Short mmCIF file of C-alpha atoms in Angstrom, two decimals:
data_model
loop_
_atom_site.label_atom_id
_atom_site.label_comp_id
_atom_site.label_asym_id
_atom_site.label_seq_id
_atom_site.Cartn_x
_atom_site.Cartn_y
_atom_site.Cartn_z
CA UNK A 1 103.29 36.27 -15.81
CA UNK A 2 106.92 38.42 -16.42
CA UNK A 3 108.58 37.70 -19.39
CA UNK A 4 112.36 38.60 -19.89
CA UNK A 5 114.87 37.92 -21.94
CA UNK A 6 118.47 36.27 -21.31
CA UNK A 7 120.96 35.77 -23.87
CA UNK A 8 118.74 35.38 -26.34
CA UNK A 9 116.43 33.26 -24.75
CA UNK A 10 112.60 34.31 -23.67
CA UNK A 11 112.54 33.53 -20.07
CA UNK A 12 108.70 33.55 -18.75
CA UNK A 13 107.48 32.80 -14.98
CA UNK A 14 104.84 33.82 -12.54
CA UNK A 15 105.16 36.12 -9.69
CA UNK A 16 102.77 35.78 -6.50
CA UNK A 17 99.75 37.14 -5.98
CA UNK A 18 101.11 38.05 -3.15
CA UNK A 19 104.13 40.17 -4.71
CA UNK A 20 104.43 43.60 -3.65
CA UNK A 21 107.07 45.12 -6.35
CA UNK A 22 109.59 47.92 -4.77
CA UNK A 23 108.84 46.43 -1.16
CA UNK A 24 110.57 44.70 1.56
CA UNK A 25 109.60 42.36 4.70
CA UNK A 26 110.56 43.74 7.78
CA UNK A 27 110.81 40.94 10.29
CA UNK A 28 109.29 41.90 13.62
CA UNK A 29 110.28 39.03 15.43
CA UNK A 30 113.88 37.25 15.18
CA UNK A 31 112.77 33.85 16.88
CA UNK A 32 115.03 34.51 20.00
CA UNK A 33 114.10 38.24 21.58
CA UNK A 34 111.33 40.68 22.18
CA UNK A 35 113.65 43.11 20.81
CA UNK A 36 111.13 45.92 19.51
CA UNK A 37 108.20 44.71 21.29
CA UNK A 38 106.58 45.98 24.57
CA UNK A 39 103.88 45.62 27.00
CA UNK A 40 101.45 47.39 26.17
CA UNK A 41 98.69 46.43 29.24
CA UNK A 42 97.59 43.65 31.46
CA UNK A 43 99.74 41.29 33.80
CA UNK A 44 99.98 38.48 31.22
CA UNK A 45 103.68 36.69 30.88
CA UNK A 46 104.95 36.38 27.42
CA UNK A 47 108.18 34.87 26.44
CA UNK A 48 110.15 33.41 23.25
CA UNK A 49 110.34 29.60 23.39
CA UNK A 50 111.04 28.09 20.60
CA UNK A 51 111.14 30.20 18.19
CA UNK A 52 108.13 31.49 19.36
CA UNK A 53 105.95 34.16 21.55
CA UNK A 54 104.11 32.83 24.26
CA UNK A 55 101.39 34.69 26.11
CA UNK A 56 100.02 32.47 29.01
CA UNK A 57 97.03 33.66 30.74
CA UNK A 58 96.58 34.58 34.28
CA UNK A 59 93.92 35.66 36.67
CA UNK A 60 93.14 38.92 38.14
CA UNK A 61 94.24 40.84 34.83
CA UNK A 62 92.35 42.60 31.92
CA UNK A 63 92.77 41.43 28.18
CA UNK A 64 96.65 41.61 28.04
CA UNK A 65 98.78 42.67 25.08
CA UNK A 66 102.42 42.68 23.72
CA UNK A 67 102.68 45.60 21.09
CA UNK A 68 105.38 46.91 18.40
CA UNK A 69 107.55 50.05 19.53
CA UNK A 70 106.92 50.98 16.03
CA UNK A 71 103.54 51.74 14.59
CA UNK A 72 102.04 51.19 11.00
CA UNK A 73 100.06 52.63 8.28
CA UNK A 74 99.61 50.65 4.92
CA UNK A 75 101.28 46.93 4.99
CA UNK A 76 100.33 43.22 4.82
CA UNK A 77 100.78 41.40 8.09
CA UNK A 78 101.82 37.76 8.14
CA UNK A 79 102.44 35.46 10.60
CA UNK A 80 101.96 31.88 12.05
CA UNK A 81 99.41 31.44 15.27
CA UNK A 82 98.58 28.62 17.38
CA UNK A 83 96.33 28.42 20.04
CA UNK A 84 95.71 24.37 22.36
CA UNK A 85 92.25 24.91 23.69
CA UNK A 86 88.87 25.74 22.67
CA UNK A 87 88.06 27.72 25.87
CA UNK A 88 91.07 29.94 25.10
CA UNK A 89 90.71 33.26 22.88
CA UNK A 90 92.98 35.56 21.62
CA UNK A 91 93.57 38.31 18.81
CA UNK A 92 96.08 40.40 16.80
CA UNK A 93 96.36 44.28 17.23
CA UNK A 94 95.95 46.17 13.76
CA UNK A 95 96.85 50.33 13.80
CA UNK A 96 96.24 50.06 17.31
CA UNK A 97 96.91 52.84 20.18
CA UNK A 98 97.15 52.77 23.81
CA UNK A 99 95.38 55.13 26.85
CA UNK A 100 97.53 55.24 29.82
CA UNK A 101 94.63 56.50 31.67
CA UNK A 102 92.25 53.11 30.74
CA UNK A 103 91.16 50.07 32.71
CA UNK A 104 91.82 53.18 36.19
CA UNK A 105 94.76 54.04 35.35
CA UNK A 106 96.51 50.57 34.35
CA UNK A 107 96.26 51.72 30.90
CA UNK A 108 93.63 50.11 27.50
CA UNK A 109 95.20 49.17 24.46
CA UNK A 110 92.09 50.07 21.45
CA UNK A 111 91.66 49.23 18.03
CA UNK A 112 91.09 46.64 15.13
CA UNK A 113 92.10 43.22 16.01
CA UNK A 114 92.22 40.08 13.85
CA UNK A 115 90.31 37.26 15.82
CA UNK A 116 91.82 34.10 17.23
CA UNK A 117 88.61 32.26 18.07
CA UNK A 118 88.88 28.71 18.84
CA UNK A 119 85.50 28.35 20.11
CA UNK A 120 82.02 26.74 18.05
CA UNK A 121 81.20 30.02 17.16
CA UNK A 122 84.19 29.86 14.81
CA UNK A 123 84.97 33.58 14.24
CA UNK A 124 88.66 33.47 13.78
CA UNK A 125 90.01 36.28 11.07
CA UNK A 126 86.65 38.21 12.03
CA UNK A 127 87.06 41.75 12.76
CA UNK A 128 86.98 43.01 16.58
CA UNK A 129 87.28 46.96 17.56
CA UNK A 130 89.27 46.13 20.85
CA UNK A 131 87.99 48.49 23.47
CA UNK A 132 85.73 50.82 21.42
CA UNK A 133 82.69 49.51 19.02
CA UNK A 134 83.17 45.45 19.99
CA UNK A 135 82.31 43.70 16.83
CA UNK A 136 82.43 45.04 13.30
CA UNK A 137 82.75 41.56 10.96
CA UNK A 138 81.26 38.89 12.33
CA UNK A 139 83.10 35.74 10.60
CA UNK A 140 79.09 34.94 10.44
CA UNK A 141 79.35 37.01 7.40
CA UNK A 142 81.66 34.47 5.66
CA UNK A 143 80.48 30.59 6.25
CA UNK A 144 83.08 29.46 3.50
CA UNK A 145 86.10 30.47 5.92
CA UNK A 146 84.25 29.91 8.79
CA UNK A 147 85.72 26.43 8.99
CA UNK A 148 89.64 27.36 8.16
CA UNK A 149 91.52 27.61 11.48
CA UNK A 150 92.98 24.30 13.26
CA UNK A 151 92.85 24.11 16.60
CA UNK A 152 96.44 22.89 17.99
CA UNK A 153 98.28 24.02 14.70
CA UNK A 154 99.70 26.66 13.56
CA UNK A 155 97.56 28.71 11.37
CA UNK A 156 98.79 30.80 8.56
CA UNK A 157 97.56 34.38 9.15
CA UNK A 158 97.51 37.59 6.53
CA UNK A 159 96.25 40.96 7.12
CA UNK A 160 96.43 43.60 4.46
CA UNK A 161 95.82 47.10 5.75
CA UNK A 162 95.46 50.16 2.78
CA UNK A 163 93.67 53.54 3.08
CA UNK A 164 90.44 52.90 4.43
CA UNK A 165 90.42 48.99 4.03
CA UNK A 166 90.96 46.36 6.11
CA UNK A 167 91.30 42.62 4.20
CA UNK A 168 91.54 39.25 6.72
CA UNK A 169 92.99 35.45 4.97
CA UNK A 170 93.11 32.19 7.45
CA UNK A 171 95.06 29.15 6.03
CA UNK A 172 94.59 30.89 2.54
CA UNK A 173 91.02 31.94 2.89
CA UNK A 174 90.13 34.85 1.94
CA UNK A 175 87.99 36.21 5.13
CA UNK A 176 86.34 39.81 5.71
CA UNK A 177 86.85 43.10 4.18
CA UNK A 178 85.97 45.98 6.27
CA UNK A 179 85.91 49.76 5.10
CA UNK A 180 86.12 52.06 8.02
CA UNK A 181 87.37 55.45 8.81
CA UNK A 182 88.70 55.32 11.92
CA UNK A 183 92.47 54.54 12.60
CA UNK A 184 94.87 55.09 9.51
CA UNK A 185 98.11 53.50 11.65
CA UNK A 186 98.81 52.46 15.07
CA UNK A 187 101.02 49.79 16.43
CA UNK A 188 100.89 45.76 16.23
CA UNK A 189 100.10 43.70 18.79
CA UNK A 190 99.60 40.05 20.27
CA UNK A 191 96.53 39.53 23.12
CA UNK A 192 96.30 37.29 25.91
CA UNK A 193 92.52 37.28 26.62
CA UNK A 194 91.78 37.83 30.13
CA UNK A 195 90.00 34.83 32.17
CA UNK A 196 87.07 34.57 34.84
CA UNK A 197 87.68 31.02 35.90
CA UNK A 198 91.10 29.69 37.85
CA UNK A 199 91.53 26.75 36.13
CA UNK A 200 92.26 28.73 32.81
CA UNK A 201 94.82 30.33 34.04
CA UNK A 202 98.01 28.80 32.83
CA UNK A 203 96.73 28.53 29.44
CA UNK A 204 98.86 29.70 26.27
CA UNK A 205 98.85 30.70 22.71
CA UNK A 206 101.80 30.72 20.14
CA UNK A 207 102.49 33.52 17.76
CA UNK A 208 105.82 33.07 15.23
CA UNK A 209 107.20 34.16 11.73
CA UNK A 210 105.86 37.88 12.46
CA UNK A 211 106.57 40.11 9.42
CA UNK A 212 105.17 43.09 7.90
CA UNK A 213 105.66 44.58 4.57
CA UNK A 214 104.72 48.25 3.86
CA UNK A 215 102.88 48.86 0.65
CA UNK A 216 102.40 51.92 -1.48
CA UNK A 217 99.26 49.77 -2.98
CA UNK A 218 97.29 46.74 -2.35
CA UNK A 219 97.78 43.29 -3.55
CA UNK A 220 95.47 41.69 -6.05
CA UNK A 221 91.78 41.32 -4.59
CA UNK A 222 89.86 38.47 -3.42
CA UNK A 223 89.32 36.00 -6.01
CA UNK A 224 86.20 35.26 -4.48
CA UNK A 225 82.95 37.12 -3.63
CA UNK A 226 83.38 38.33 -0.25
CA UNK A 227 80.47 40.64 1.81
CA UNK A 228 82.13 44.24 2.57
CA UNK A 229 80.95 45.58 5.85
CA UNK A 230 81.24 49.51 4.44
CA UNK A 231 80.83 51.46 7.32
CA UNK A 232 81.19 54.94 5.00
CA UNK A 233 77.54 55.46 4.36
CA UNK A 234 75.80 54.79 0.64
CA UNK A 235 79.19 53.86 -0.93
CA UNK A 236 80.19 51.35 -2.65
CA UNK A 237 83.82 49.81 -3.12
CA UNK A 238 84.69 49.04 -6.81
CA UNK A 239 85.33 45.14 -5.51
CA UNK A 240 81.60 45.39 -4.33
CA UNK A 241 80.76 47.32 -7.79
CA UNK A 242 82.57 44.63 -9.60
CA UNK A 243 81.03 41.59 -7.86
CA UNK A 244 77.27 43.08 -8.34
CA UNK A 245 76.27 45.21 -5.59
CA UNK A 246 74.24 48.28 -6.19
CA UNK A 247 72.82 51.05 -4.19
CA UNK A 248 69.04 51.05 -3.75
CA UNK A 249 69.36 54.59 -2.09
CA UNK A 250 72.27 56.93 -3.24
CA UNK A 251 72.07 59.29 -0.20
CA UNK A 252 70.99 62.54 -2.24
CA UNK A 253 67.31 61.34 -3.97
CA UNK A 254 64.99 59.01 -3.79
CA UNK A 255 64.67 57.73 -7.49
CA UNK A 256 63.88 54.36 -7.48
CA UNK A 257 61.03 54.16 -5.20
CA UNK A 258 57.83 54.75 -4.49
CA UNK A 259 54.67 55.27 -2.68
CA UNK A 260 53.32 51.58 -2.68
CA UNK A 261 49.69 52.05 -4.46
CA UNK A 262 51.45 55.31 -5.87
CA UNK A 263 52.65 56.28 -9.05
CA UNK A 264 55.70 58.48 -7.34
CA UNK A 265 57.38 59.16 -4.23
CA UNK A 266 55.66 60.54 -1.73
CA UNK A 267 54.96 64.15 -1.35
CA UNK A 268 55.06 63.99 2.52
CA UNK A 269 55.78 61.46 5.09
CA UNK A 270 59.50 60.73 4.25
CA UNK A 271 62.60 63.38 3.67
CA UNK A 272 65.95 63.07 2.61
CA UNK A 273 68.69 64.97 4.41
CA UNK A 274 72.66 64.65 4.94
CA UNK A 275 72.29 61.47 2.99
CA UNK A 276 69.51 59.84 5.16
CA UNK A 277 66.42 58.89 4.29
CA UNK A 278 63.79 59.21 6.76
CA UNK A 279 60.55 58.59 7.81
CA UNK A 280 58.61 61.24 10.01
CA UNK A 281 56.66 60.38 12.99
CA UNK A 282 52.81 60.53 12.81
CA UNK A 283 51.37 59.28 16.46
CA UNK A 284 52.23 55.92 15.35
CA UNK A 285 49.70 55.67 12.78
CA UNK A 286 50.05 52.85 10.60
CA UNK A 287 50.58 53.86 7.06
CA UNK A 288 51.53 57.24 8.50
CA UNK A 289 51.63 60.36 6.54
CA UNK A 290 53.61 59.32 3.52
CA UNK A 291 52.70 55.49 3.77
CA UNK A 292 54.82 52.59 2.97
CA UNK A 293 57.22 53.30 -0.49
CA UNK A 294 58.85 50.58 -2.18
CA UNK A 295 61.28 50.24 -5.05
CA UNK A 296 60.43 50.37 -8.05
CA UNK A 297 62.53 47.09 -9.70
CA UNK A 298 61.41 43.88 -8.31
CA UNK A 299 63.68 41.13 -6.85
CA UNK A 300 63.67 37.42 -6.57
CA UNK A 301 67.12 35.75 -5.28
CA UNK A 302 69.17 38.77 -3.84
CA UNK A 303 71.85 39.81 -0.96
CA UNK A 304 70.32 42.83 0.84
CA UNK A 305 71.93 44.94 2.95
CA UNK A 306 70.34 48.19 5.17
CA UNK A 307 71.81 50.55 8.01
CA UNK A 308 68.52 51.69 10.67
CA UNK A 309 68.35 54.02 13.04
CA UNK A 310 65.19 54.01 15.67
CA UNK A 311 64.04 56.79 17.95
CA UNK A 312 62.26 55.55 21.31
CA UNK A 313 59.63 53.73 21.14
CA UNK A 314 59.51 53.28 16.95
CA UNK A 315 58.52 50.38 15.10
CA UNK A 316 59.17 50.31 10.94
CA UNK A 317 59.81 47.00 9.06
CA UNK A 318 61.38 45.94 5.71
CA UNK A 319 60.08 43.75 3.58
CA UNK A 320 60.48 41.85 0.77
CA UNK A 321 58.30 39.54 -1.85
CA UNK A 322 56.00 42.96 -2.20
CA UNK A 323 53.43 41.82 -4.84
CA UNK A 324 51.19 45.00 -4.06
CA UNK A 325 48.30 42.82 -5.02
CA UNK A 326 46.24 42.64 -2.19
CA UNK A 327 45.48 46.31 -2.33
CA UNK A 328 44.92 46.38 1.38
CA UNK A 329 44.62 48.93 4.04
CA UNK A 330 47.07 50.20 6.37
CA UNK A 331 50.90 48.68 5.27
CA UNK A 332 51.11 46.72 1.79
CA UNK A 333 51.25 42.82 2.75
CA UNK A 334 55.12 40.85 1.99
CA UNK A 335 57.16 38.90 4.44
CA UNK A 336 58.57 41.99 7.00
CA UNK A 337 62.39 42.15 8.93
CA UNK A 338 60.53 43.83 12.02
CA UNK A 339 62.36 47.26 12.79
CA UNK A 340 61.39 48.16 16.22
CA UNK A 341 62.47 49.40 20.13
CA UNK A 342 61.80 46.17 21.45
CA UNK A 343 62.31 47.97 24.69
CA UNK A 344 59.33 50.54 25.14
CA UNK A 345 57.44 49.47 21.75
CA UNK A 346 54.20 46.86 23.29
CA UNK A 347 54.55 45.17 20.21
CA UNK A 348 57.32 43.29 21.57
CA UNK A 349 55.22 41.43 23.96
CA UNK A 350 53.15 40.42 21.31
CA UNK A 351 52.66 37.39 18.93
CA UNK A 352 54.40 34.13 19.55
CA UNK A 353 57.92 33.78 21.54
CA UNK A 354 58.97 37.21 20.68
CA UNK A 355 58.68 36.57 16.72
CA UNK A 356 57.22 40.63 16.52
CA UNK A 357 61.07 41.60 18.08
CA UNK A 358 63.33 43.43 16.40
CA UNK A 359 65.23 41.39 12.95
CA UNK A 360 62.15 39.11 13.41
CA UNK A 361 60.38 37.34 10.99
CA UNK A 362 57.79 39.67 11.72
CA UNK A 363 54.72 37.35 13.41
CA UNK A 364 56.54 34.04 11.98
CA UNK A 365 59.94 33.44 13.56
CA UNK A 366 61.54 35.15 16.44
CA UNK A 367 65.04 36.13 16.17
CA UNK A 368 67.50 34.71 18.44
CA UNK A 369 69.96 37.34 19.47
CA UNK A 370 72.29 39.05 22.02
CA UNK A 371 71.61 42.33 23.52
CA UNK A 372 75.45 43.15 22.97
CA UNK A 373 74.89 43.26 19.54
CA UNK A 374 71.75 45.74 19.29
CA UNK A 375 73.31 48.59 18.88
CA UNK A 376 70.89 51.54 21.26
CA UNK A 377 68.72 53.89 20.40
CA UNK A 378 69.75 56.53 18.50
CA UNK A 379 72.65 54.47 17.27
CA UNK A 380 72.87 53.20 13.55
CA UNK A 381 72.15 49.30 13.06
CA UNK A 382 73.13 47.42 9.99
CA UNK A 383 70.26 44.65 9.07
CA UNK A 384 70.83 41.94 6.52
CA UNK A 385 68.36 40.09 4.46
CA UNK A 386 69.97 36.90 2.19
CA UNK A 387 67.42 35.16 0.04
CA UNK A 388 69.01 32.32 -1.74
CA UNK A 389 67.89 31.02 -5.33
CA UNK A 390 66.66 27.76 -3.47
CA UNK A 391 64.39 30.04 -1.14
CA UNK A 392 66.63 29.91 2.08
CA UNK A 393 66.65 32.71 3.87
CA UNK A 394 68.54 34.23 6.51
CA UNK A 395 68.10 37.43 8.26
CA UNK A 396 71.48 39.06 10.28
CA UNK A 397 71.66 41.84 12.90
CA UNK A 398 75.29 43.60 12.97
CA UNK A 399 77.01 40.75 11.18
CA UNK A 400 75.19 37.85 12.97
CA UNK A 401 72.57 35.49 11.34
CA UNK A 402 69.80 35.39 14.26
CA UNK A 403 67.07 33.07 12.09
CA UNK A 404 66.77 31.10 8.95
CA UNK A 405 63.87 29.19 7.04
CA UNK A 406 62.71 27.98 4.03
CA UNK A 407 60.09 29.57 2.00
CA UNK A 408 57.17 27.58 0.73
CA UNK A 409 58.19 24.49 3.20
CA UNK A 410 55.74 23.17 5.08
CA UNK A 411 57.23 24.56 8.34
CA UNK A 412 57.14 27.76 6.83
CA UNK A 413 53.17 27.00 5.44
CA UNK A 414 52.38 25.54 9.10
CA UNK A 415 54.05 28.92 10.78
CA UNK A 416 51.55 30.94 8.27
CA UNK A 417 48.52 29.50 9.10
CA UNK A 418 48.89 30.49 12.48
CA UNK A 419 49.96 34.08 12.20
CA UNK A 420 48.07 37.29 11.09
CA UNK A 421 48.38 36.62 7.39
CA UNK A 422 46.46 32.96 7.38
CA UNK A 423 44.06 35.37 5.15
CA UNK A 424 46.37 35.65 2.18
CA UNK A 425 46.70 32.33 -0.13
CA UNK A 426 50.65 31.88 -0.64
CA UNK A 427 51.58 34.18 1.44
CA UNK A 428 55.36 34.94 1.13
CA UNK A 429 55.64 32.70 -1.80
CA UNK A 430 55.56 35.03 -4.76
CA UNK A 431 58.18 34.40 -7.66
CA UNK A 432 59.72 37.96 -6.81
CA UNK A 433 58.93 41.28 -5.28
CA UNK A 434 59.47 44.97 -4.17
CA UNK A 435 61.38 45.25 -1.57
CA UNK A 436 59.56 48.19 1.12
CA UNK A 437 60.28 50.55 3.68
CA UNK A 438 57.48 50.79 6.81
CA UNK A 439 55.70 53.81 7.21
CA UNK A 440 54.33 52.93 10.58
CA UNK A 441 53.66 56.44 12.18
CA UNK A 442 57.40 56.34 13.99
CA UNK A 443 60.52 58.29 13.17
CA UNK A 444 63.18 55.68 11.67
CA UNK A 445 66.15 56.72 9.46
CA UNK A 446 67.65 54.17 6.86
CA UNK A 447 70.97 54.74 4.70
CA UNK A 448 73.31 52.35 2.89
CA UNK A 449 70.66 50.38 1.33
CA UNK A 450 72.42 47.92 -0.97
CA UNK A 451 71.51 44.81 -3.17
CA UNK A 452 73.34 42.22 -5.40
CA UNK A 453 70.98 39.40 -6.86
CA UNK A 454 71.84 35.67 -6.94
CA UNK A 455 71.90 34.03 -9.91
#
């Protein structure tokens, strides 16, 4: 609220949250020209009719794009978008840049885009790296605005870009938040997806009321819990700070874990270094050198988060509902995200329709996934555990959920009586848990290892 007075009189109102104070909207598009636009690369026509830009798709040409002569650092993006048909897909360049020596010397436009994706898979205001990484927010990551954009109508877009942060809204929604290091300004621009099939050709998709504001700080944050995809390793954003989120491993010690069966950390077997935490290869010995290590709080209800990296052929495993009661052999017993090269490792032919694969349900339920998002060896992966207070769970690889169940169902009870740990009454069912890190005789490094709990 401002308060001022006049004549006397105590005036009060309220300002936006979308105010920016000492700022001005620059309109990038005048309804009637593409004054200050250009192509930027592919064959794709776009013209103003109107009021608006229309890209229309055509064969025989890669992902096409209309881009601002100018480019931009800090600013909030708004603008109207419509797109007719669910086959059709499109996006919106963000600090973008353009190789003249791309696509064989037609030229590749790179960078963050804003998704337009009218599809089932309903990742509009998701987070694309156009012609470098591919995905890097999922709108998988945020059911709740999952269900925003409206096919045939124009949709009310807002991108705010500051420093190192990247925030998304659809129709009002508050969307993603991505924290990445890569591109600090670049130009705008508008895509016209390239097509495989003639009969899309012809199709179009409607941008309008393009403006951009440059900021000297960022608007007010989400009002709403949204998951950060931080891609600067064991940091946390104040928003995350402020909405719960803690770091399990800080990058420089180990404190909070432990050897499981131990009293402390182990002396050998697992190494910290450049802010990684790692686990050395022992022949692939089970329980390896330094053994399994776990933390030392315990968790019930919780939002877990955890960046991997295999070498060939490893296999490691996080798990959660640790009870370290069964005082067993080999790894300590809790319901295991499978870590592993589901390439070279055998274990991948094993158990039941791949359910020993990589983000599995390890020897319960498989995980359905793409191979374009497992990232390859060597590479860093970002796994995702959510247990909810109701006991659904969902496991995510790279920002997409690839299984869910229901602990203590009978599904889950019939899947247990059939897999390796039949022997253990309530298996998976504890109250709470440790969550653990796999020592199973393979190299595997893990940063970024982050929790909130669900109340």
């Amino acid at each position: 609220m401002k308060r001022i007075w006049l004549h006397g009189t105590l005036i009060c109102f309220y300002l936006s949250s979308h105010t920016q104070t000492n700022n001005t909207w620059i309109t990038l598009f005048d309804g009637k020209s593409l004054s200050g636009w250009k192509k930027g690369a592919g064959s794709a026509e776009y013209k103003v009719d109107n009021g608006a830009i229309v890209g229309t798709t055509v064969m025989s040409s890669p992902n096409s794009f209309l881009i601002t002569e100018r480019e931009f650092a800090n600013f909030v993006l708004e603008l109207d978008a419509k797109i007719d048909d669910t086959t059709s897909n499109s996006g919106i360049q963000l600090r973008s840049h353009f190789d003249p020596t791309g696509n064989n010397g037609k030229g590749r436009v790179y960078g963050y885009q804003y998704e337009l994706d009218p599809s089932s898979r309903k990742w509009t205001a998701g987070i694309y790296d156009e012609g470098r990484r591919d995905w890097l927010y999922p709108l998988s990551l945020n059911h709740d605005a999952q269900n925003a954009f409206k096919l045939g109508k124009y949709n009310k877009i807002r991108v705010e870009c500051f420093g190192n942060t990247i925030r998304t809204w659809i129709n009002g929604q508050p969307a993603a938040m991505l924290v990445d290091t890569f591109d600090k300004k670049g130009f705008i621009g508008l895509q016209v997806h390239a097509i495989s099939k003639s009969e899309d050709a012809g199709k179009k998709v409607y941008f309008k009321n393009i403006r951009l504001m440059p900021v000297s700080k960022p608007s007010p944050e989400f009002p709403q819990s949204v998951y950060v995809v931080n891609n600067i390793p064991n940091d946390l954003t104040n928003y995350e700070k402020r909405n719960g989120w803690k770091l399990l491993f800080d990058g420089v010690d180990p404190k909070g874990w432990k050897g499981a069966y131990k009293d402390h950390f182990p002396d050998n077997g697992w190494v910290v270094r450049n802010g990684v935490l790692t686990v050395l290869g022992s022949e692939g010995k089970e329980g390896g050198v330094g053994g399994d290590i776990v933390t030392l709080d315990q968790f019930s209800a919780f939002d877990l988060s955890f960046d991997f990296k295999l070498t060939t052929g490893a296999n490691s495993g996080v798990k959660y509902f640790v009870t370290l009661q069964e005082h067993n052999e080999g790894s300590a017993i809790g319901l295991e995200y499978q870590i592993l090269d589901d390439k070279v490792h055998p274990d991948a032919k094993l158990g039941r329709d791949g359910d020993r694969t990589l983000a599995s349900l390890y020897d319960l339920v498989p995980a359905q996934k793409q191979e374009r998002f497992v990232h390859p060896i060597g590479a860093w992966n970002t796994g995702r555990i959510i247990v909810y207070p109701n006991n659904h769970v969902e496991h995510y690889l790279n920002g997409v959920k690839v299984l869910e169940y229901d602990r203590g169902s009978k599904e889950f009870r019939d899947l247990v009586a059939i897999s390796k740990y039949k022997i253990w009454d309530h298996f998976g069912e504890a109250p709470k848990g440790h969550i653990l890190l796999q020592d199973h005789g393979n190299e595997v490094s893990f940063r970024s290892i982050k929790i909130r709990e669900l109340k």
